[in-house]
Amino acid sequence: MISFLLCLAILIAAYFTYGKLVDQTLGPDDRETPAVEINDGVDYVVMPQWKLFLIQLLNIAGLGPIFGAMQGALWGPVVFLWVTFGTMLAGGVHDYFSGMLSERNRGASISEVTGIYLGGGMKNVMRVFSVVLLVMVGTVFAVGPAGLIVQLVKEKGASGILAQTTFWLAIVLAYYFIATFISIDKIIGKIYPVFGICLIIMAIGVAIGIFTGGHQIPEIWSHFYNMHPKATPIWSFMFITVACGAISGFHATQSPLMARCLKSERQGHFVFYGAMVAEGIIALIWAAAGCSLYEVTGGLNTGLAAVLAHGQSAAIYDVCIKTMGPVGVVLAMLGVVACPITSGDTAFRSARLTLSDWFGVSQEKYKNRLMLCVPLLGVGAILGFGNTFGVINYTVIWRYFSWTNQTLAMIVLWAAAMYLAKEKKNFWICALPATFMSAVSITYFVMAPECLGLIPALKQNTMVAYPAGIIVAVIFFAIFLRAARKEQSRA
């Protein structure tokens, strides 16, 4: 319990200390923001700071800090350290710079931002990479909630079309089309703050339930070992599994949405770094729930593994019921249905904006937005209905999301470090977490079953993967350091 409270205190303090240092490193000023300068009434719309914070939180969170933290709890309370220091030193930095560099480049999508600082080749790679990733995210967060709604209505005795996944998938996709097409302040600006507050209330309710229910959160110092029932290595599987709630490349695709709505650069600290700290706190609470509510057998989190085996949504229901009773059921239903949908629609919206930046298509006119919305949602519909009817199975492809997500975070951090080097500012604040995430991504890529770990000799082979990750990370750092010194030596 003490170690959990210490981590919670560090996270809160990080916003006022390290977060302030990050903000001062960039140096916000009184320049005119894209929302004020462009103000097209569609994507560039000035909104209040409190709304921007809650929308950003929901955009980057959804159920990520819940699902990821519950899975991370399988390794035991050591996950508290990753959530805490990952958020403070990496995730908050990543989200802040992905948002503020977009803001300083007329609200550009993250693919364009990385291209500015890492070159045209990286820009083209990131364009394709981002659009594919966003369409995949949007589709998964359409199919998943549709299936959950069907389960709920069947439990209530409904039948016929209301009990058909295809019907609810069509409804979700229709909503996605509307939310992607119209002005950001019409639906997202009005509904998201409400759901953001619900996400926070759900986490607070879980935290209160843990303490009032007499559950004991294990201490890090007495459980500083791998508690995973399958003995899955902590490095780097835990760092890949717990993305939202520590650091996630997906956030970099979402931050530009709010970068186009800032009234002042001085709002960036609260909106970007602050939202990441809030997500870290949510993840810390859910990780504590995973570590404290379930039976530990032989020092392993077997009870949690058994619950997660029934599906992540089932695990959320179980935690909410155990900590909040009947109220928890309502919040859980809202969480497992609404939160994925709110991540899905902004994924498609980000994909539209990425394509508009790529091809230079202004989004003020309806026909231009239709030109991009129709094919994007069309692909999402093909993938979604194809998966529902068993024609397309993208679950195998989705397995690569975890690795590609953290690789995206790595690239964005390197881009931010290069920006700071060009500006002759303290680039270490980005270069060090970029190096760390490079080691994480490469190590995972070498030994994960869905990557090079497909080769039997490499599957979870730490003797090969650990040195490979370290060597490649050092090479990346050396390449960056050479480029940074060249930039800083220029007059």
Short mmCIF file of C-alpha atoms in Angstrom, two decimals:
data_model
loop_
_atom_site.label_atom_id
_atom_site.label_comp_id
_atom_site.label_asym_id
_atom_site.label_seq_id
_atom_site.Cartn_x
_atom_site.Cartn_y
_atom_site.Cartn_z
CA MET A 1 0.00 0.00 0.00
CA ILE A 2 2.82 2.41 0.88
CA SER A 3 4.61 1.90 -2.44
CA PHE A 4 1.36 2.54 -4.33
CA LEU A 5 0.81 5.80 -2.44
CA LEU A 6 4.42 6.84 -3.04
CA CYS A 7 4.05 6.23 -6.78
CA LEU A 8 0.79 8.18 -6.77
CA ALA A 9 2.50 11.10 -5.02
CA ILE A 10 5.40 11.03 -7.47
CA LEU A 11 3.01 11.16 -10.42
CA ILE A 12 1.12 14.14 -9.03
CA ALA A 13 4.36 15.94 -8.15
CA ALA A 14 5.73 15.18 -11.63
CA TYR A 15 3.16 17.47 -13.22
CA PHE A 16 4.36 20.44 -11.16
CA THR A 17 8.09 19.64 -11.35
CA TYR A 18 9.32 17.61 -14.29
CA GLY A 19 6.34 18.60 -16.41
CA LYS A 20 7.17 22.25 -15.76
CA LEU A 21 10.79 21.59 -16.75
CA VAL A 22 9.62 20.02 -20.02
CA ASP A 23 7.39 23.03 -20.68
CA GLN A 24 10.21 25.49 -19.95
CA THR A 25 12.56 23.54 -22.23
CA LEU A 26 10.30 24.18 -25.21
CA GLY A 27 9.50 27.71 -24.05
CA PRO A 28 5.85 28.55 -24.82
CA ASP A 29 5.26 32.15 -25.85
CA ASP A 30 2.48 34.45 -27.03
CA ARG A 31 2.63 33.62 -30.74
CA GLU A 32 -0.67 33.21 -32.55
CA THR A 33 -1.82 29.59 -32.42
CA PRO A 34 -3.21 27.69 -35.46
CA ALA A 35 -6.68 27.70 -33.87
CA VAL A 36 -6.65 31.50 -33.87
CA GLU A 37 -4.75 32.02 -37.13
CA ILE A 38 -6.57 29.47 -39.31
CA ASN A 39 -9.87 28.94 -37.43
CA ASP A 40 -11.67 27.06 -40.23
CA GLY A 41 -14.63 26.11 -38.02
CA VAL A 42 -14.03 22.40 -38.66
CA ASP A 43 -10.72 21.17 -37.25
CA TYR A 44 -9.19 24.49 -36.15
CA VAL A 45 -11.58 25.64 -33.43
CA VAL A 46 -10.69 27.44 -30.18
CA MET A 47 -12.07 25.55 -27.17
CA PRO A 48 -11.79 26.12 -23.40
CA GLN A 49 -8.73 24.64 -21.69
CA TRP A 50 -10.76 22.35 -19.41
CA LYS A 51 -12.51 20.84 -22.43
CA LEU A 52 -9.22 20.36 -24.24
CA PHE A 53 -7.82 18.51 -21.23
CA LEU A 54 -10.79 16.14 -20.92
CA ILE A 55 -10.98 15.51 -24.67
CA GLN A 56 -7.22 14.86 -24.82
CA LEU A 57 -7.51 12.48 -21.87
CA LEU A 58 -10.29 10.49 -23.52
CA ASN A 59 -8.54 10.57 -26.91
CA ILE A 60 -5.33 9.08 -25.54
CA ALA A 61 -6.95 6.86 -22.91
CA GLY A 62 -10.19 5.12 -23.84
CA LEU A 63 -9.75 1.74 -22.18
CA GLY A 64 -5.98 1.67 -22.83
CA PRO A 65 -4.81 2.50 -19.29
CA ILE A 66 -7.32 -0.04 -17.94
CA PHE A 67 -6.65 -2.99 -20.25
CA GLY A 68 -2.90 -2.41 -20.36
CA ALA A 69 -2.56 -1.88 -16.61
CA MET A 70 -4.57 -5.03 -15.81
CA GLN A 71 -2.34 -7.05 -18.13
CA GLY A 72 0.72 -5.37 -16.65
CA ALA A 73 -0.37 -6.34 -13.14
CA LEU A 74 0.39 -9.95 -14.07
CA TRP A 75 4.07 -9.07 -13.51
CA GLY A 76 3.22 -7.81 -10.01
CA PRO A 77 3.67 -4.41 -8.33
CA VAL A 78 6.89 -3.83 -10.30
CA VAL A 79 4.49 -2.47 -12.94
CA PHE A 80 3.91 0.53 -10.62
CA LEU A 81 7.45 1.69 -11.37
CA TRP A 82 6.96 1.57 -15.14
CA VAL A 83 3.63 3.41 -14.97
CA THR A 84 5.07 6.08 -12.68
CA PHE A 85 8.45 6.79 -14.24
CA GLY A 86 7.32 5.88 -17.74
CA THR A 87 4.63 8.56 -17.49
CA MET A 88 6.89 11.12 -15.89
CA LEU A 89 10.03 10.75 -18.02
CA ALA A 90 8.72 9.34 -21.32
CA GLY A 91 4.95 9.43 -21.84
CA GLY A 92 4.42 12.99 -20.63
CA VAL A 93 7.41 14.21 -22.67
CA HIS A 94 6.21 12.32 -25.76
CA ASP A 95 2.65 13.65 -25.55
CA TYR A 96 3.74 17.21 -24.80
CA PHE A 97 6.15 17.46 -27.72
CA SER A 98 3.88 15.64 -30.18
CA GLY A 99 1.22 18.21 -29.39
CA MET A 100 3.38 21.32 -29.18
CA LEU A 101 5.47 20.57 -32.27
CA SER A 102 2.22 20.09 -34.16
CA GLU A 103 1.01 23.41 -32.77
CA ARG A 104 4.22 25.12 -33.92
CA ASN A 105 3.79 23.69 -37.41
CA ARG A 106 0.24 24.88 -38.11
CA GLY A 107 -1.37 21.85 -36.45
CA ALA A 108 0.40 19.36 -38.73
CA SER A 109 -0.22 15.62 -38.32
CA ILE A 110 2.50 13.64 -36.59
CA SER A 111 3.76 12.17 -39.89
CA GLU A 112 4.43 15.68 -41.21
CA VAL A 113 6.06 16.74 -37.93
CA THR A 114 8.48 13.80 -37.94
CA GLY A 115 9.27 14.52 -41.58
CA ILE A 116 10.23 18.10 -40.76
CA TYR A 117 12.82 17.01 -38.20
CA LEU A 118 13.87 13.54 -39.42
CA GLY A 119 13.66 13.98 -43.20
CA GLY A 120 11.39 13.23 -46.15
CA GLY A 121 11.99 9.49 -46.10
CA MET A 122 10.75 9.18 -42.53
CA LYS A 123 7.79 11.41 -43.38
CA ASN A 124 6.59 9.04 -46.12
CA VAL A 125 7.10 6.01 -43.89
CA MET A 126 5.13 7.67 -41.10
CA ARG A 127 2.33 8.72 -43.44
CA VAL A 128 1.62 5.15 -44.50
CA PHE A 129 2.33 3.79 -41.05
CA SER A 130 -0.01 6.27 -39.33
CA VAL A 131 -2.97 5.82 -41.69
CA VAL A 132 -2.80 2.01 -41.54
CA LEU A 133 -2.46 2.07 -37.75
CA LEU A 134 -5.34 4.53 -37.30
CA VAL A 135 -7.71 2.59 -39.57
CA MET A 136 -6.86 -0.61 -37.68
CA VAL A 137 -7.49 1.08 -34.33
CA GLY A 138 -10.76 2.59 -35.55
CA THR A 139 -11.99 -0.73 -36.92
CA VAL A 140 -11.12 -2.73 -33.81
CA PHE A 141 -12.86 -0.12 -31.66
CA ALA A 142 -15.95 -0.50 -33.82
CA VAL A 143 -16.11 -4.30 -33.89
CA GLY A 144 -15.36 -4.71 -30.16
CA PRO A 145 -18.11 -2.42 -28.79
CA ALA A 146 -20.62 -3.82 -31.31
CA GLY A 147 -19.98 -7.31 -29.97
CA LEU A 148 -20.26 -6.12 -26.37
CA ILE A 149 -23.57 -4.38 -27.04
CA VAL A 150 -24.93 -7.63 -28.52
CA GLN A 151 -23.90 -9.50 -25.36
CA LEU A 152 -25.65 -6.92 -23.20
CA VAL A 153 -28.93 -6.90 -25.15
CA LYS A 154 -29.01 -10.71 -25.28
CA GLU A 155 -28.64 -10.79 -21.49
CA LYS A 156 -31.72 -8.57 -21.35
CA GLY A 157 -33.66 -11.05 -23.50
CA ALA A 158 -33.54 -9.13 -26.79
CA SER A 159 -33.57 -11.03 -30.10
CA GLY A 160 -33.87 -10.36 -33.81
CA ILE A 161 -31.96 -7.50 -35.39
CA LEU A 162 -31.06 -6.00 -32.00
CA ALA A 163 -29.11 -9.16 -31.22
CA GLN A 164 -27.10 -8.99 -34.46
CA THR A 165 -23.49 -7.77 -34.39
CA THR A 166 -23.77 -6.49 -37.96
CA PHE A 167 -26.61 -4.14 -36.97
CA TRP A 168 -24.66 -2.54 -34.13
CA LEU A 169 -21.47 -2.42 -36.20
CA ALA A 170 -23.37 -0.46 -38.84
CA ILE A 171 -24.63 1.93 -36.14
CA VAL A 172 -21.13 2.47 -34.73
CA LEU A 173 -19.64 3.04 -38.20
CA ALA A 174 -22.42 5.50 -39.05
CA TYR A 175 -21.59 7.42 -35.88
CA TYR A 176 -17.89 7.31 -36.80
CA PHE A 177 -18.68 8.83 -40.17
CA ILE A 178 -20.61 11.70 -38.60
CA ALA A 179 -17.98 12.36 -35.90
CA THR A 180 -15.16 12.24 -38.47
CA PHE A 181 -16.96 14.50 -40.92
CA ILE A 182 -18.42 17.37 -38.86
CA SER A 183 -16.74 20.12 -36.83
CA ILE A 184 -14.74 18.92 -33.83
CA ASP A 185 -16.74 21.08 -31.42
CA LYS A 186 -20.14 19.69 -32.45
CA ILE A 187 -19.94 16.13 -31.06
CA ILE A 188 -16.43 15.57 -29.71
CA GLY A 189 -16.36 18.95 -27.99
CA LYS A 190 -19.72 18.35 -26.30
CA ILE A 191 -19.79 14.63 -25.44
CA TYR A 192 -16.14 13.79 -24.78
CA PRO A 193 -15.74 15.93 -21.65
CA VAL A 194 -18.65 14.01 -20.09
CA PHE A 195 -17.08 10.62 -20.89
CA GLY A 196 -13.71 11.92 -19.72
CA ILE A 197 -15.24 12.75 -16.34
CA CYS A 198 -16.84 9.26 -16.22
CA LEU A 199 -13.43 7.66 -16.86
CA ILE A 200 -11.98 9.61 -13.94
CA ILE A 201 -14.95 8.77 -11.67
CA MET A 202 -14.59 5.08 -12.51
CA ALA A 203 -10.92 5.14 -11.48
CA ILE A 204 -11.68 7.03 -8.26
CA GLY A 205 -14.44 4.54 -7.46
CA VAL A 206 -12.06 1.60 -7.94
CA ALA A 207 -9.44 3.27 -5.71
CA ILE A 208 -11.96 3.93 -2.94
CA GLY A 209 -13.27 0.35 -3.24
CA ILE A 210 -9.78 -1.09 -2.83
CA PHE A 211 -9.18 0.85 0.40
CA THR A 212 -12.66 0.50 1.94
CA GLY A 213 -12.91 -3.16 0.95
CA GLY A 214 -9.86 -4.05 3.02
CA HIS A 215 -7.82 -5.21 0.03
CA GLN A 216 -4.06 -5.15 0.46
CA ILE A 217 -1.96 -3.69 -2.34
CA PRO A 218 1.37 -5.57 -2.31
CA GLU A 219 4.55 -3.59 -1.79
CA ILE A 220 7.14 -3.29 -4.53
CA TRP A 221 10.06 -4.05 -2.19
CA SER A 222 8.56 -7.33 -0.95
CA HIS A 223 7.45 -8.42 -4.44
CA PHE A 224 10.34 -7.19 -6.56
CA TYR A 225 10.36 -10.18 -8.89
CA ASN A 226 8.50 -11.54 -11.91
CA MET A 227 5.04 -12.70 -10.77
CA HIS A 228 3.81 -13.54 -14.28
CA PRO A 229 2.19 -17.03 -14.30
CA LYS A 230 3.81 -17.79 -17.67
CA ALA A 231 7.19 -16.38 -16.61
CA THR A 232 7.05 -13.93 -19.53
CA PRO A 233 10.14 -11.70 -19.23
CA ILE A 234 9.60 -8.26 -17.72
CA TRP A 235 12.03 -6.75 -20.22
CA SER A 236 10.71 -5.83 -22.63
CA PHE A 237 7.26 -7.48 -22.66
CA MET A 238 5.89 -5.44 -19.76
CA PHE A 239 7.09 -2.19 -21.37
CA ILE A 240 5.28 -3.08 -24.57
CA THR A 241 2.12 -4.40 -22.89
CA VAL A 242 1.60 -1.33 -20.69
CA ALA A 243 1.60 1.40 -23.32
CA CYS A 244 -1.33 3.69 -22.49
CA GLY A 245 -0.63 4.68 -18.91
CA ALA A 246 3.14 4.90 -19.47
CA ILE A 247 3.96 5.84 -23.08
CA SER A 248 2.06 5.10 -26.28
CA GLY A 249 2.80 6.13 -29.86
CA PHE A 250 -0.94 6.24 -30.57
CA HIS A 251 -1.07 9.39 -28.44
CA ALA A 252 1.10 11.19 -31.00
CA THR A 253 -1.64 10.72 -33.60
CA GLN A 254 -4.20 12.25 -31.24
CA SER A 255 -2.31 15.24 -29.81
CA PRO A 256 -2.48 17.22 -33.10
CA LEU A 257 -6.29 17.21 -32.79
CA MET A 258 -6.02 19.37 -29.67
CA ALA A 259 -3.01 21.27 -31.00
CA ARG A 260 -5.43 22.72 -33.56
CA CYS A 261 -7.71 23.95 -30.77
CA LEU A 262 -5.32 25.68 -28.33
CA LYS A 263 -5.98 29.34 -27.70
CA SER A 264 -2.49 29.81 -26.25
CA GLU A 265 0.77 27.86 -26.22
CA ARG A 266 0.76 28.18 -22.45
CA GLN A 267 -2.12 25.69 -22.31
CA GLY A 268 0.13 22.89 -23.59
CA HIS A 269 1.52 21.92 -20.19
CA PHE A 270 -1.94 21.26 -18.74
CA VAL A 271 -3.52 19.78 -21.87
CA PHE A 272 -0.74 17.43 -23.02
CA TYR A 273 1.54 16.67 -20.08
CA GLY A 274 -1.36 16.99 -17.63
CA ALA A 275 -3.60 14.57 -19.51
CA MET A 276 -0.77 12.02 -19.65
CA VAL A 277 -0.26 12.30 -15.88
CA ALA A 278 -4.00 11.81 -15.37
CA GLU A 279 -3.86 8.71 -17.57
CA GLY A 280 -0.87 7.45 -15.59
CA ILE A 281 -2.83 7.83 -12.35
CA ILE A 282 -5.76 5.91 -13.85
CA ALA A 283 -3.40 3.14 -14.97
CA LEU A 284 -1.75 3.03 -11.54
CA ILE A 285 -5.13 2.54 -9.84
CA TRP A 286 -6.16 -0.26 -12.20
CA ALA A 287 -2.76 -1.94 -11.85
CA ALA A 288 -3.23 -1.80 -8.07
CA ALA A 289 -6.65 -3.41 -8.48
CA GLY A 290 -5.14 -6.21 -10.54
CA CYS A 291 -2.45 -6.77 -7.90
CA SER A 292 -4.75 -6.67 -4.85
CA LEU A 293 -8.14 -8.19 -5.71
CA TYR A 294 -7.06 -11.64 -6.88
CA GLU A 295 -5.46 -14.73 -5.44
CA VAL A 296 -1.70 -15.17 -5.63
CA THR A 297 -0.49 -18.77 -5.82
CA GLY A 298 3.15 -19.58 -5.21
CA GLY A 299 4.08 -15.93 -5.68
CA LEU A 300 2.35 -15.77 -9.07
CA ASN A 301 -0.72 -13.75 -10.09
CA THR A 302 -2.75 -16.81 -11.05
CA GLY A 303 -6.08 -15.35 -9.88
CA LEU A 304 -5.75 -12.33 -12.15
CA ALA A 305 -4.68 -14.53 -15.05
CA ALA A 306 -7.81 -16.64 -14.61
CA VAL A 307 -10.05 -13.55 -14.75
CA LEU A 308 -8.25 -12.11 -17.78
CA ALA A 309 -8.67 -15.46 -19.54
CA HIS A 310 -12.40 -14.64 -19.83
CA GLY A 311 -11.59 -11.44 -21.70
CA GLN A 312 -10.53 -7.96 -20.72
CA SER A 313 -14.10 -6.65 -20.66
CA ALA A 314 -15.06 -9.40 -18.22
CA ALA A 315 -12.11 -8.40 -16.04
CA ILE A 316 -13.27 -4.78 -15.97
CA TYR A 317 -16.77 -5.87 -14.92
CA ASP A 318 -15.29 -8.03 -12.19
CA VAL A 319 -13.13 -5.24 -10.76
CA CYS A 320 -15.98 -2.71 -10.85
CA ILE A 321 -18.39 -5.10 -9.12
CA LYS A 322 -15.83 -6.04 -6.45
CA THR A 323 -14.99 -2.41 -5.66
CA MET A 324 -18.22 -0.48 -6.34
CA GLY A 325 -21.10 -2.97 -6.38
CA PRO A 326 -24.19 -2.08 -8.49
CA VAL A 327 -22.83 1.39 -9.30
CA GLY A 328 -19.74 -0.31 -10.69
CA VAL A 329 -21.84 -2.30 -13.13
CA VAL A 330 -23.21 0.90 -14.67
CA LEU A 331 -19.76 2.48 -14.93
CA ALA A 332 -18.29 -0.72 -16.34
CA MET A 333 -20.97 -0.89 -19.03
CA LEU A 334 -20.29 2.72 -19.92
CA GLY A 335 -16.55 2.11 -19.92
CA VAL A 336 -16.34 -1.03 -22.05
CA VAL A 337 -18.77 0.34 -24.65
CA ALA A 338 -18.36 4.13 -24.76
CA CYS A 339 -14.62 4.47 -24.18
CA PRO A 340 -13.52 2.28 -27.13
CA ILE A 341 -15.99 4.09 -29.40
CA THR A 342 -14.55 7.47 -28.41
CA SER A 343 -11.07 6.22 -29.28
CA GLY A 344 -12.29 4.78 -32.58
CA ASP A 345 -13.89 7.91 -33.95
CA THR A 346 -10.86 10.11 -33.21
CA ALA A 347 -8.68 7.46 -34.85
CA PHE A 348 -10.62 7.88 -38.10
CA ARG A 349 -10.61 11.65 -37.68
CA SER A 350 -6.82 11.61 -37.25
CA ALA A 351 -6.54 9.42 -40.35
CA ARG A 352 -8.56 11.98 -42.32
CA LEU A 353 -6.30 14.80 -41.17
CA THR A 354 -3.17 12.79 -41.92
CA LEU A 355 -4.39 12.22 -45.49
CA SER A 356 -5.41 15.87 -45.86
CA ASP A 357 -1.90 16.98 -44.83
CA TRP A 358 -0.34 14.33 -47.08
CA PHE A 359 -2.20 15.36 -50.23
CA GLY A 360 -2.71 19.03 -49.35
CA VAL A 361 -6.51 18.84 -49.39
CA SER A 362 -8.22 21.68 -47.50
CA GLN A 363 -10.93 20.41 -45.15
CA GLU A 364 -13.14 23.49 -45.02
CA LYS A 365 -15.41 22.31 -47.86
CA TYR A 366 -17.85 19.43 -47.38
CA LYS A 367 -16.86 17.69 -50.62
CA ASN A 368 -13.20 17.59 -49.62
CA ARG A 369 -14.03 15.97 -46.30
CA LEU A 370 -16.31 13.49 -48.06
CA MET A 371 -13.49 12.70 -50.46
CA LEU A 372 -11.46 11.37 -47.51
CA CYS A 373 -14.17 10.19 -45.09
CA VAL A 374 -15.89 7.86 -47.57
CA PRO A 375 -12.84 5.73 -48.50
CA LEU A 376 -11.54 5.66 -44.90
CA LEU A 377 -14.83 4.50 -43.41
CA GLY A 378 -15.31 2.23 -46.45
CA VAL A 379 -12.09 0.40 -45.63
CA GLY A 380 -13.14 0.25 -41.98
CA ALA A 381 -16.49 -1.25 -43.00
CA ILE A 382 -14.85 -3.86 -45.24
CA LEU A 383 -12.49 -4.90 -42.45
CA GLY A 384 -15.20 -4.81 -39.79
CA PHE A 385 -17.91 -6.71 -41.64
CA GLY A 386 -15.32 -9.02 -43.19
CA ASN A 387 -14.13 -9.97 -39.74
CA THR A 388 -17.73 -10.37 -38.47
CA PHE A 389 -18.60 -12.75 -41.31
CA GLY A 390 -15.32 -14.64 -40.95
CA VAL A 391 -14.04 -13.59 -44.39
CA ILE A 392 -11.18 -11.46 -43.02
CA ASN A 393 -9.21 -12.24 -39.88
CA TYR A 394 -7.10 -9.30 -38.83
CA THR A 395 -6.41 -10.57 -35.32
CA VAL A 396 -2.99 -11.79 -36.44
CA ILE A 397 -2.20 -8.37 -37.91
CA TRP A 398 -3.45 -6.73 -34.72
CA ARG A 399 -0.83 -8.60 -32.72
CA TYR A 400 1.76 -6.34 -34.29
CA PHE A 401 0.03 -3.26 -32.90
CA SER A 402 1.82 -3.40 -29.55
CA TRP A 403 5.25 -3.31 -31.14
CA THR A 404 4.40 -0.79 -33.85
CA ASN A 405 2.74 1.43 -31.25
CA GLN A 406 5.90 1.71 -29.14
CA THR A 407 8.08 2.03 -32.23
CA LEU A 408 5.98 5.03 -33.24
CA ALA A 409 6.61 6.53 -29.79
CA MET A 410 10.34 5.97 -30.26
CA ILE A 411 10.33 7.80 -33.63
CA VAL A 412 8.37 10.75 -32.24
CA LEU A 413 10.80 11.12 -29.33
CA TRP A 414 13.75 11.15 -31.74
CA ALA A 415 11.98 13.82 -33.81
CA ALA A 416 11.43 15.93 -30.69
CA ALA A 417 15.06 15.49 -29.68
CA MET A 418 16.18 16.68 -33.11
CA TYR A 419 13.90 19.71 -32.85
CA LEU A 420 15.52 20.65 -29.54
CA ALA A 421 18.99 20.12 -31.03
CA LYS A 422 18.15 22.42 -33.95
CA GLU A 423 16.88 25.02 -31.48
CA LYS A 424 20.04 24.58 -29.37
CA LYS A 425 17.99 23.54 -26.35
CA ASN A 426 18.31 20.67 -23.87
CA PHE A 427 17.73 17.69 -26.18
CA TRP A 428 18.59 15.14 -23.47
CA ILE A 429 15.06 15.42 -22.11
CA CYS A 430 13.86 13.64 -25.28
CA ALA A 431 16.99 11.79 -26.40
CA LEU A 432 17.27 9.64 -23.26
CA PRO A 433 13.68 8.28 -23.35
CA ALA A 434 14.07 7.86 -27.14
CA THR A 435 17.13 5.69 -26.54
CA PHE A 436 15.30 3.72 -23.87
CA MET A 437 12.29 3.11 -26.13
CA SER A 438 14.63 2.09 -28.96
CA ALA A 439 16.04 -0.63 -26.72
CA VAL A 440 12.51 -1.68 -25.71
CA SER A 441 11.25 -1.91 -29.31
CA ILE A 442 14.25 -3.74 -30.73
CA THR A 443 14.43 -6.21 -27.84
CA TYR A 444 10.74 -7.03 -28.20
CA PHE A 445 11.00 -7.30 -31.99
CA VAL A 446 13.79 -9.86 -31.75
CA MET A 447 12.16 -12.24 -29.28
CA ALA A 448 8.39 -11.68 -29.44
CA PRO A 449 6.36 -14.61 -30.89
CA GLU A 450 4.63 -12.31 -33.41
CA CYS A 451 7.92 -10.82 -34.70
CA LEU A 452 11.32 -12.46 -35.20
CA GLY A 453 10.35 -14.67 -32.26
CA LEU A 454 8.44 -16.72 -34.83
CA ILE A 455 11.81 -18.40 -35.31
CA PRO A 456 11.92 -21.03 -32.54
CA ALA A 457 15.53 -20.27 -31.61
CA LEU A 458 14.68 -16.61 -30.98
CA LYS A 459 11.37 -16.95 -29.15
CA GLN A 460 11.88 -15.26 -25.75
CA ASN A 461 15.61 -15.79 -26.22
CA THR A 462 16.94 -13.13 -23.87
CA MET A 463 20.56 -14.10 -24.58
CA VAL A 464 20.14 -12.78 -28.12
CA ALA A 465 17.42 -10.14 -27.72
CA TYR A 466 18.88 -8.21 -24.78
CA PRO A 467 22.28 -7.49 -26.38
CA ALA A 468 20.59 -6.76 -29.74
CA GLY A 469 18.29 -4.18 -28.14
CA ILE A 470 21.11 -2.45 -26.29
CA ILE A 471 23.47 -2.40 -29.29
CA VAL A 472 20.87 -0.96 -31.69
CA ALA A 473 19.78 1.64 -29.13
CA VAL A 474 23.41 2.75 -28.67
CA ILE A 475 23.82 2.98 -32.46
CA PHE A 476 20.66 5.10 -32.75
CA PHE A 477 21.91 7.35 -29.96
CA ALA A 478 25.33 7.74 -31.58
CA ILE A 479 23.76 8.65 -34.94
CA PHE A 480 21.53 11.21 -33.25
CA LEU A 481 24.36 12.69 -31.17
CA ARG A 482 26.46 13.21 -34.29
CA ALA A 483 23.57 14.93 -36.09
CA ALA A 484 22.76 17.03 -33.00
CA ARG A 485 26.33 18.26 -32.67
CA LYS A 486 26.32 19.28 -36.32
CA GLU A 487 23.13 21.25 -35.79
CA GLN A 488 24.41 22.94 -32.66
CA SER A 489 27.73 23.87 -34.28
CA ARG A 490 25.95 25.91 -36.94
CA ALA A 491 25.84 29.66 -36.44
#
